CSV table of C-alpha atoms in Angstrom, one decimal:
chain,number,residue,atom,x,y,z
Q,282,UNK,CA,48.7,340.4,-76.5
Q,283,UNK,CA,48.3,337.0,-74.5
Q,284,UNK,CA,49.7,337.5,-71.1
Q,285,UNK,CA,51.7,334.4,-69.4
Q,286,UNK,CA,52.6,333.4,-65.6
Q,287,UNK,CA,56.0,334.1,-63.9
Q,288,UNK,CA,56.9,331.5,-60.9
Q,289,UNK,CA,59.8,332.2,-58.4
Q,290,UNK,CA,62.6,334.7,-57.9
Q,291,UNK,CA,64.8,333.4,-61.1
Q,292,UNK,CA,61.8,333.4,-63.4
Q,293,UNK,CA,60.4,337.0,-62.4
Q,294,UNK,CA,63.7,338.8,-61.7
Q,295,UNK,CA,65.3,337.6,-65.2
Q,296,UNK,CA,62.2,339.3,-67.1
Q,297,UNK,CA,62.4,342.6,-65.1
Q,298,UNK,CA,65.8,342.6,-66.5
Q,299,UNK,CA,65.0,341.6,-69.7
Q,300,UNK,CA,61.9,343.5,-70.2
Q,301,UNK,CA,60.7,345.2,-67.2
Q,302,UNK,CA,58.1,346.8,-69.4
Q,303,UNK,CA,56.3,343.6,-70.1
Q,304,UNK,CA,55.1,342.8,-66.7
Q,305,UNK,CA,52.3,344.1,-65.9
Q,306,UNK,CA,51.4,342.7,-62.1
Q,307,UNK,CA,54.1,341.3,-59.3
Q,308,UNK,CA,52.5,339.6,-56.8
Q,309,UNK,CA,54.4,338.3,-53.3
Q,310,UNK,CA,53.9,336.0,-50.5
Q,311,UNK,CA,53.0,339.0,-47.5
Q,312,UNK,CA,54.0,336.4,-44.7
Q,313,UNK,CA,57.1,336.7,-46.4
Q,314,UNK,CA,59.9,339.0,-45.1
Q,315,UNK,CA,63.3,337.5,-45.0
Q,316,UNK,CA,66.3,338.9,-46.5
Q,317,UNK,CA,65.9,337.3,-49.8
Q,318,UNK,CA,62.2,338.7,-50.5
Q,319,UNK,CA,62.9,342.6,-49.4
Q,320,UNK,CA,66.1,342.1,-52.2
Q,321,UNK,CA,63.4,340.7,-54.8
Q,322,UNK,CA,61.2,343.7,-53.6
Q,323,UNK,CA,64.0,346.3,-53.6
Q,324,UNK,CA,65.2,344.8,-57.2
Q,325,UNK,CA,61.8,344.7,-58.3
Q,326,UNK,CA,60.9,348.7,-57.3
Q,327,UNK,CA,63.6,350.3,-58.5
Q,328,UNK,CA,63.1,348.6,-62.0
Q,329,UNK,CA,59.8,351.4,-61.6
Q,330,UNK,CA,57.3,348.1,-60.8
Q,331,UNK,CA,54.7,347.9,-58.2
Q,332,UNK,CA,55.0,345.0,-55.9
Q,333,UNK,CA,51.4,343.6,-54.2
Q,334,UNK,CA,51.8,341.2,-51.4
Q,335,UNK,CA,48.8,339.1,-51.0
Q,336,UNK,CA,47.7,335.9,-49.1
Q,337,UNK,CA,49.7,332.7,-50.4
Q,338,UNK,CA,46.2,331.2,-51.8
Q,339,UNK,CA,46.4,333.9,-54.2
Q,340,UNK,CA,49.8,332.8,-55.1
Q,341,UNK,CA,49.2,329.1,-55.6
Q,342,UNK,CA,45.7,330.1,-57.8
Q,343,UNK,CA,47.7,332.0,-60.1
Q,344,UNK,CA,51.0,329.8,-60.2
Q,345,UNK,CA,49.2,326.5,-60.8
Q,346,UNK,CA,50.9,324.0,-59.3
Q,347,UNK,CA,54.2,325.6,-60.1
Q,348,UNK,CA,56.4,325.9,-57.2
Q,349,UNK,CA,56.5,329.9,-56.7
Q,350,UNK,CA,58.5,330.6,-53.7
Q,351,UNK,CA,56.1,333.2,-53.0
Q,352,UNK,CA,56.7,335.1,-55.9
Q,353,UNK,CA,54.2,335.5,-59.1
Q,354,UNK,CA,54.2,337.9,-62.0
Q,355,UNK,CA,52.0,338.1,-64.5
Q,356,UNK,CA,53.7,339.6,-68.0
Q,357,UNK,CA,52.9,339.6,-71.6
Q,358,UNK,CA,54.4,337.3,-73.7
Q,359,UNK,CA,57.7,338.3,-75.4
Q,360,UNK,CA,57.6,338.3,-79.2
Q,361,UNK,CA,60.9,336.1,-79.9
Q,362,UNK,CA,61.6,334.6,-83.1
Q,363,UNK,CA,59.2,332.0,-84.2
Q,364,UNK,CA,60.5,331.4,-87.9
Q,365,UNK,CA,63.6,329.5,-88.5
Q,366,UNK,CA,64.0,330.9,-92.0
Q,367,UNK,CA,63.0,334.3,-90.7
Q,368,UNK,CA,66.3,333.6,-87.5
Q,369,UNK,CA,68.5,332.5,-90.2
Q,370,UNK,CA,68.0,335.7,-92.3
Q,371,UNK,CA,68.8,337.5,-89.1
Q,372,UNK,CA,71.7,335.5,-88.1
Q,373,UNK,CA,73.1,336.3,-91.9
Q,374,UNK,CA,72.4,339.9,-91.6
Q,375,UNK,CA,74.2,340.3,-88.3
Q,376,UNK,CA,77.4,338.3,-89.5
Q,377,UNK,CA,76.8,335.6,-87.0
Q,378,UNK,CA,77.3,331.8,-87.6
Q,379,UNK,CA,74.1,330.0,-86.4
Q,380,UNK,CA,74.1,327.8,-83.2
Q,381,UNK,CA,71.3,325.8,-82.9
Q,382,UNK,CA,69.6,323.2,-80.3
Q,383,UNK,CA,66.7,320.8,-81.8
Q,384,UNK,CA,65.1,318.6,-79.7
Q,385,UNK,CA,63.1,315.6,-80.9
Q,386,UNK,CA,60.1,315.1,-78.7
Q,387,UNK,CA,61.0,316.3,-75.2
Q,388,UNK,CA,58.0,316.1,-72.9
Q,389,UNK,CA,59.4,316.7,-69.7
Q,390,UNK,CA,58.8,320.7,-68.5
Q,391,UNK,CA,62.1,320.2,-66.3
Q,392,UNK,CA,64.1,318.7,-69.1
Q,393,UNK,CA,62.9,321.8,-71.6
Q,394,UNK,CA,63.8,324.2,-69.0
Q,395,UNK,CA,67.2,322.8,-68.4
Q,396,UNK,CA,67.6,323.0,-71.9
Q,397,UNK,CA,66.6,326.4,-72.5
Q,398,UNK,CA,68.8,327.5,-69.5
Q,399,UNK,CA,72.2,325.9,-70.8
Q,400,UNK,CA,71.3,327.1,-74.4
Q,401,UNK,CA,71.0,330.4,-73.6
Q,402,UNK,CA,73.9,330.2,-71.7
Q,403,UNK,CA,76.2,328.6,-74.1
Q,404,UNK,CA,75.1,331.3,-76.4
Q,405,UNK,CA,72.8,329.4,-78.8
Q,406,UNK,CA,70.6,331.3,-81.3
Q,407,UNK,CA,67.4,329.2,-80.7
Q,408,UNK,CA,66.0,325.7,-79.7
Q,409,UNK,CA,63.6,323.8,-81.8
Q,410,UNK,CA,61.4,321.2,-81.3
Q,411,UNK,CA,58.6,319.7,-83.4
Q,412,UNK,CA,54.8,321.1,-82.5
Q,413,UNK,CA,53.5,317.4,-81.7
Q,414,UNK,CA,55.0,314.9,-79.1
Q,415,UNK,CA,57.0,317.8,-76.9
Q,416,UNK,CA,56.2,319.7,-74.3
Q,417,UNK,CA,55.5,323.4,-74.8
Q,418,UNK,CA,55.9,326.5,-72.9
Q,419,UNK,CA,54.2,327.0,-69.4
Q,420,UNK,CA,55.4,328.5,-66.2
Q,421,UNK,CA,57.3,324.8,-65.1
Q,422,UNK,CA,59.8,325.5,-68.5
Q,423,UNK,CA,60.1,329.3,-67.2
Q,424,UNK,CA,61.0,328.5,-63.6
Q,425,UNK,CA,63.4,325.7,-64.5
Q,426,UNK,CA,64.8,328.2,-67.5
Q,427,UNK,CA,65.6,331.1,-65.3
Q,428,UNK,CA,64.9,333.7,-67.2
Q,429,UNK,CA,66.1,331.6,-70.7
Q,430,UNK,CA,62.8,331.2,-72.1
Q,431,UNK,CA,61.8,334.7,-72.2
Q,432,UNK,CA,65.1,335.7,-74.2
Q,433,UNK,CA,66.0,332.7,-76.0
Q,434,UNK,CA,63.4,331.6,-79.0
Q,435,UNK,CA,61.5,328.4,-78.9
Q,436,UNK,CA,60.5,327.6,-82.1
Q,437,UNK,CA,57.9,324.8,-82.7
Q,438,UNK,CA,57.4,323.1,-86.2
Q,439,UNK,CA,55.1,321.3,-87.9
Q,440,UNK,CA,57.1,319.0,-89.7
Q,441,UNK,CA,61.2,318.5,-87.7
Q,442,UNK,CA,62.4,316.4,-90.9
Q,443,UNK,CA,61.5,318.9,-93.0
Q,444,UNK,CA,63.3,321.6,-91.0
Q,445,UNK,CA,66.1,319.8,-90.7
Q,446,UNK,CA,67.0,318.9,-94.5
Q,447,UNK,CA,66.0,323.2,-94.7
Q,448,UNK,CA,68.3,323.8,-92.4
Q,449,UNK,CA,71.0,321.7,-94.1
Q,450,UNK,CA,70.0,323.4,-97.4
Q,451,UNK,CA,71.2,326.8,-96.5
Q,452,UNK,CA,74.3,325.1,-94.7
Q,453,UNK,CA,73.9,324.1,-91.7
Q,454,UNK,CA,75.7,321.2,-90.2
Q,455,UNK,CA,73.5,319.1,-88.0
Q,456,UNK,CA,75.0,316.9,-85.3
Q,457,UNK,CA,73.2,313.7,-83.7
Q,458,UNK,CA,74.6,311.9,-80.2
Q,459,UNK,CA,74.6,308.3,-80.6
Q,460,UNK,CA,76.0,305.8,-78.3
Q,461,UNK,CA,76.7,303.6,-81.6
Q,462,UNK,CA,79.0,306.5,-83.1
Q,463,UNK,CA,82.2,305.8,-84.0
Q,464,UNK,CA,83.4,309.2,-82.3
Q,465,UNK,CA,83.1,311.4,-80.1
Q,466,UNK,CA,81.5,315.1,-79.9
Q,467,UNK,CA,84.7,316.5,-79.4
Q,468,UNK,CA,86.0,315.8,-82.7
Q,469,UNK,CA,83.0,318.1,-84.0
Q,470,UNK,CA,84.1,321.2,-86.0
Q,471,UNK,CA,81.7,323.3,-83.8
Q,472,UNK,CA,82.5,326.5,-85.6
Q,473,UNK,CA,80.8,326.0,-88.6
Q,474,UNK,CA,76.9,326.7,-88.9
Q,475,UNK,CA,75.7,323.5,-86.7
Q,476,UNK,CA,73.0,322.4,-84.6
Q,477,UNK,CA,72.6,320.1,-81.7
Q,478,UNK,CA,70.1,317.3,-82.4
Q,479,UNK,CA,69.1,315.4,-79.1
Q,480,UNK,CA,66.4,312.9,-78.6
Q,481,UNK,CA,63.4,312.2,-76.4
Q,482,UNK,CA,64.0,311.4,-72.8
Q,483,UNK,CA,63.8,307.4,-72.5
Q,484,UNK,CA,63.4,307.0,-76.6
Q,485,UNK,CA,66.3,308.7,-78.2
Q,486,UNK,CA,66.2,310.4,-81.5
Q,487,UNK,CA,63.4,308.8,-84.1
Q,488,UNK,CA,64.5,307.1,-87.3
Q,489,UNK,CA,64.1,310.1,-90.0
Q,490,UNK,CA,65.6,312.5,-87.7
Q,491,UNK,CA,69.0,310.7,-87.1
Q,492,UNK,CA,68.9,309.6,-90.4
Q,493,UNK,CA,68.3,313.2,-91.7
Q,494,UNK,CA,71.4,314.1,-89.6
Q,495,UNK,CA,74.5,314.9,-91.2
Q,496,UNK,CA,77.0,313.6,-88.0
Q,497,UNK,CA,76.3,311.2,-85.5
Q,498,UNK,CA,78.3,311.2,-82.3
Q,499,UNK,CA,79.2,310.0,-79.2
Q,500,UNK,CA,79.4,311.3,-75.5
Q,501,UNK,CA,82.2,309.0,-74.2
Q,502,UNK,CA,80.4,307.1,-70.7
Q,503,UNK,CA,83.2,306.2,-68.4
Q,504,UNK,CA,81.0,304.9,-65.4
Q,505,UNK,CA,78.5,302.3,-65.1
Q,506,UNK,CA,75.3,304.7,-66.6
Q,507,UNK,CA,74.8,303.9,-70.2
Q,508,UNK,CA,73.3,307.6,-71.0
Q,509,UNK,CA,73.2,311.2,-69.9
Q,510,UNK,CA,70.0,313.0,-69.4
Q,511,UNK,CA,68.7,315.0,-72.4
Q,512,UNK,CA,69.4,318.4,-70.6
Q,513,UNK,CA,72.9,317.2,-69.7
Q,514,UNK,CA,73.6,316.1,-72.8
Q,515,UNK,CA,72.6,319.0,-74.1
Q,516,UNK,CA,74.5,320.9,-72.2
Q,517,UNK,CA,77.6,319.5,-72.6
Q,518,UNK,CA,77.0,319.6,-76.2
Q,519,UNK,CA,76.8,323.3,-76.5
Q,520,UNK,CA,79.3,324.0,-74.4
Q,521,UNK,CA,82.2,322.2,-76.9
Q,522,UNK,CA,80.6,324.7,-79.7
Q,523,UNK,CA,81.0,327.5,-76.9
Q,524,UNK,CA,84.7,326.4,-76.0
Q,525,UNK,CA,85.3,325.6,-80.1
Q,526,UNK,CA,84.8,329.7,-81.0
Q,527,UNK,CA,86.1,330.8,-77.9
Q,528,UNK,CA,89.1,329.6,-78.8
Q,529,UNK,CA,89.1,330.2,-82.5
């Protein structure tokens, strides 16, 4: 099984907790001992893991680039849920009314790891993007994610149009944000089967896909900025289907 890279404290510490039996090598700035690192260490050791401190060259060779804070793991990839079909069949099984996040064409790593993070903390079942044109996963989207891209699926398709008239075929709603909306995303009925359909940073949503939405709405802008940021706007998104069936 492919193994991937684990940069900083929220990235490592979220997968010990998650899977502790996936990582396979913890590695540790050993210049370091403040009081945050011995409570990584101490965290890290009494999930049963061996930590290795080693020179911060060794650290910046395996991270990449990545800002590690002097903490690197290496772990094997988590099998999440890579069919949307497949998710849907599980969502059915379990009882559970599908709440989904698509994003057309994001390329930042900070934006996707933002957008992991609130989805997974809004409670969203998966985030899907198209194959082509977006950024994919790489230690950057788990550092940013904290943890959210190990547990929450990213699923990548082919062809996003196509998935989304699927997706409306077994009965799920899907919602664009539009500045040109008539209203607002709090008029949404949220607790139906829905998704989230955001655009590209800069470039918005492409033609077929917010034509191949069934809603398009607004996030009212009472300042002097004309937009939100695609994580922002994502996460106040999924935080009115959150508050929506909460309250229902």
């Amino acid at each position: 099984m492919p193994q991937q890279v684990l940069a900083g404290f929220h990235a490592v510490i979220a997968r010990v907790r998650f899977s502790a039996a996936s990582v396979r090598e913890v590695y540790v700035d050993q210049t370091r001992r403040d009081k945050r690192m011995l409570a990584f260490i101490e965290q890290v050791e009494q999930a049963g893991l061996k930590v290795m401190a080693v020179p911060v060259e060794r650290l910046d060779g395996l991270a990449k680039g990545t800002r590690h804070q002097g903490v690197v793991a290496l772990a094997l990839e988590q099998e999440l849920a890579v069919d949307v079909n497949e998710l849907l069949d599980d969502l059915e099984e379990a009882g559970q009314v599908p709440f989904l996040l698509i994003l057309d064409g994001v390329t930042d790593p900070h934006n996707l790891g933002a957008c992991l993070r609130s989805a997974n903390a809004a409670g969203a079942h998966a985030v899907i993007a198209p194959r082509d044109r977006a950024v994919g996963l790489n230690a950057t989207v788990s550092r940013v994610a904290c943890g959210a891209a190990e547990s929450t699926p990213y699923i990548t398709v082919t062809n996003l149009a196509r998935t989304m008239r699927m997706l409306r075929e077994r009965d799920v709603w899907l919602v664009g944000t539009s500045d040109q909306a008539t209203h607002t995303f709090h008029q949404v009925d949220a607790r139906r089967p829905m998704a989230w359909v955001m655009g590209a940073e800069g470039e918005g949503m492409r033609r077929l896909t917010r034509e191949t939405c069934d809603e398009l709405v607004s996030i009212p802008m009472m300042g002097a900025v004309e937009s939100l940021n695609v994580s922002v706007a994502s996460a106040v998104c999924l935080y009115e289907t959150l508050r929506q069936r909460s309250q229902a």
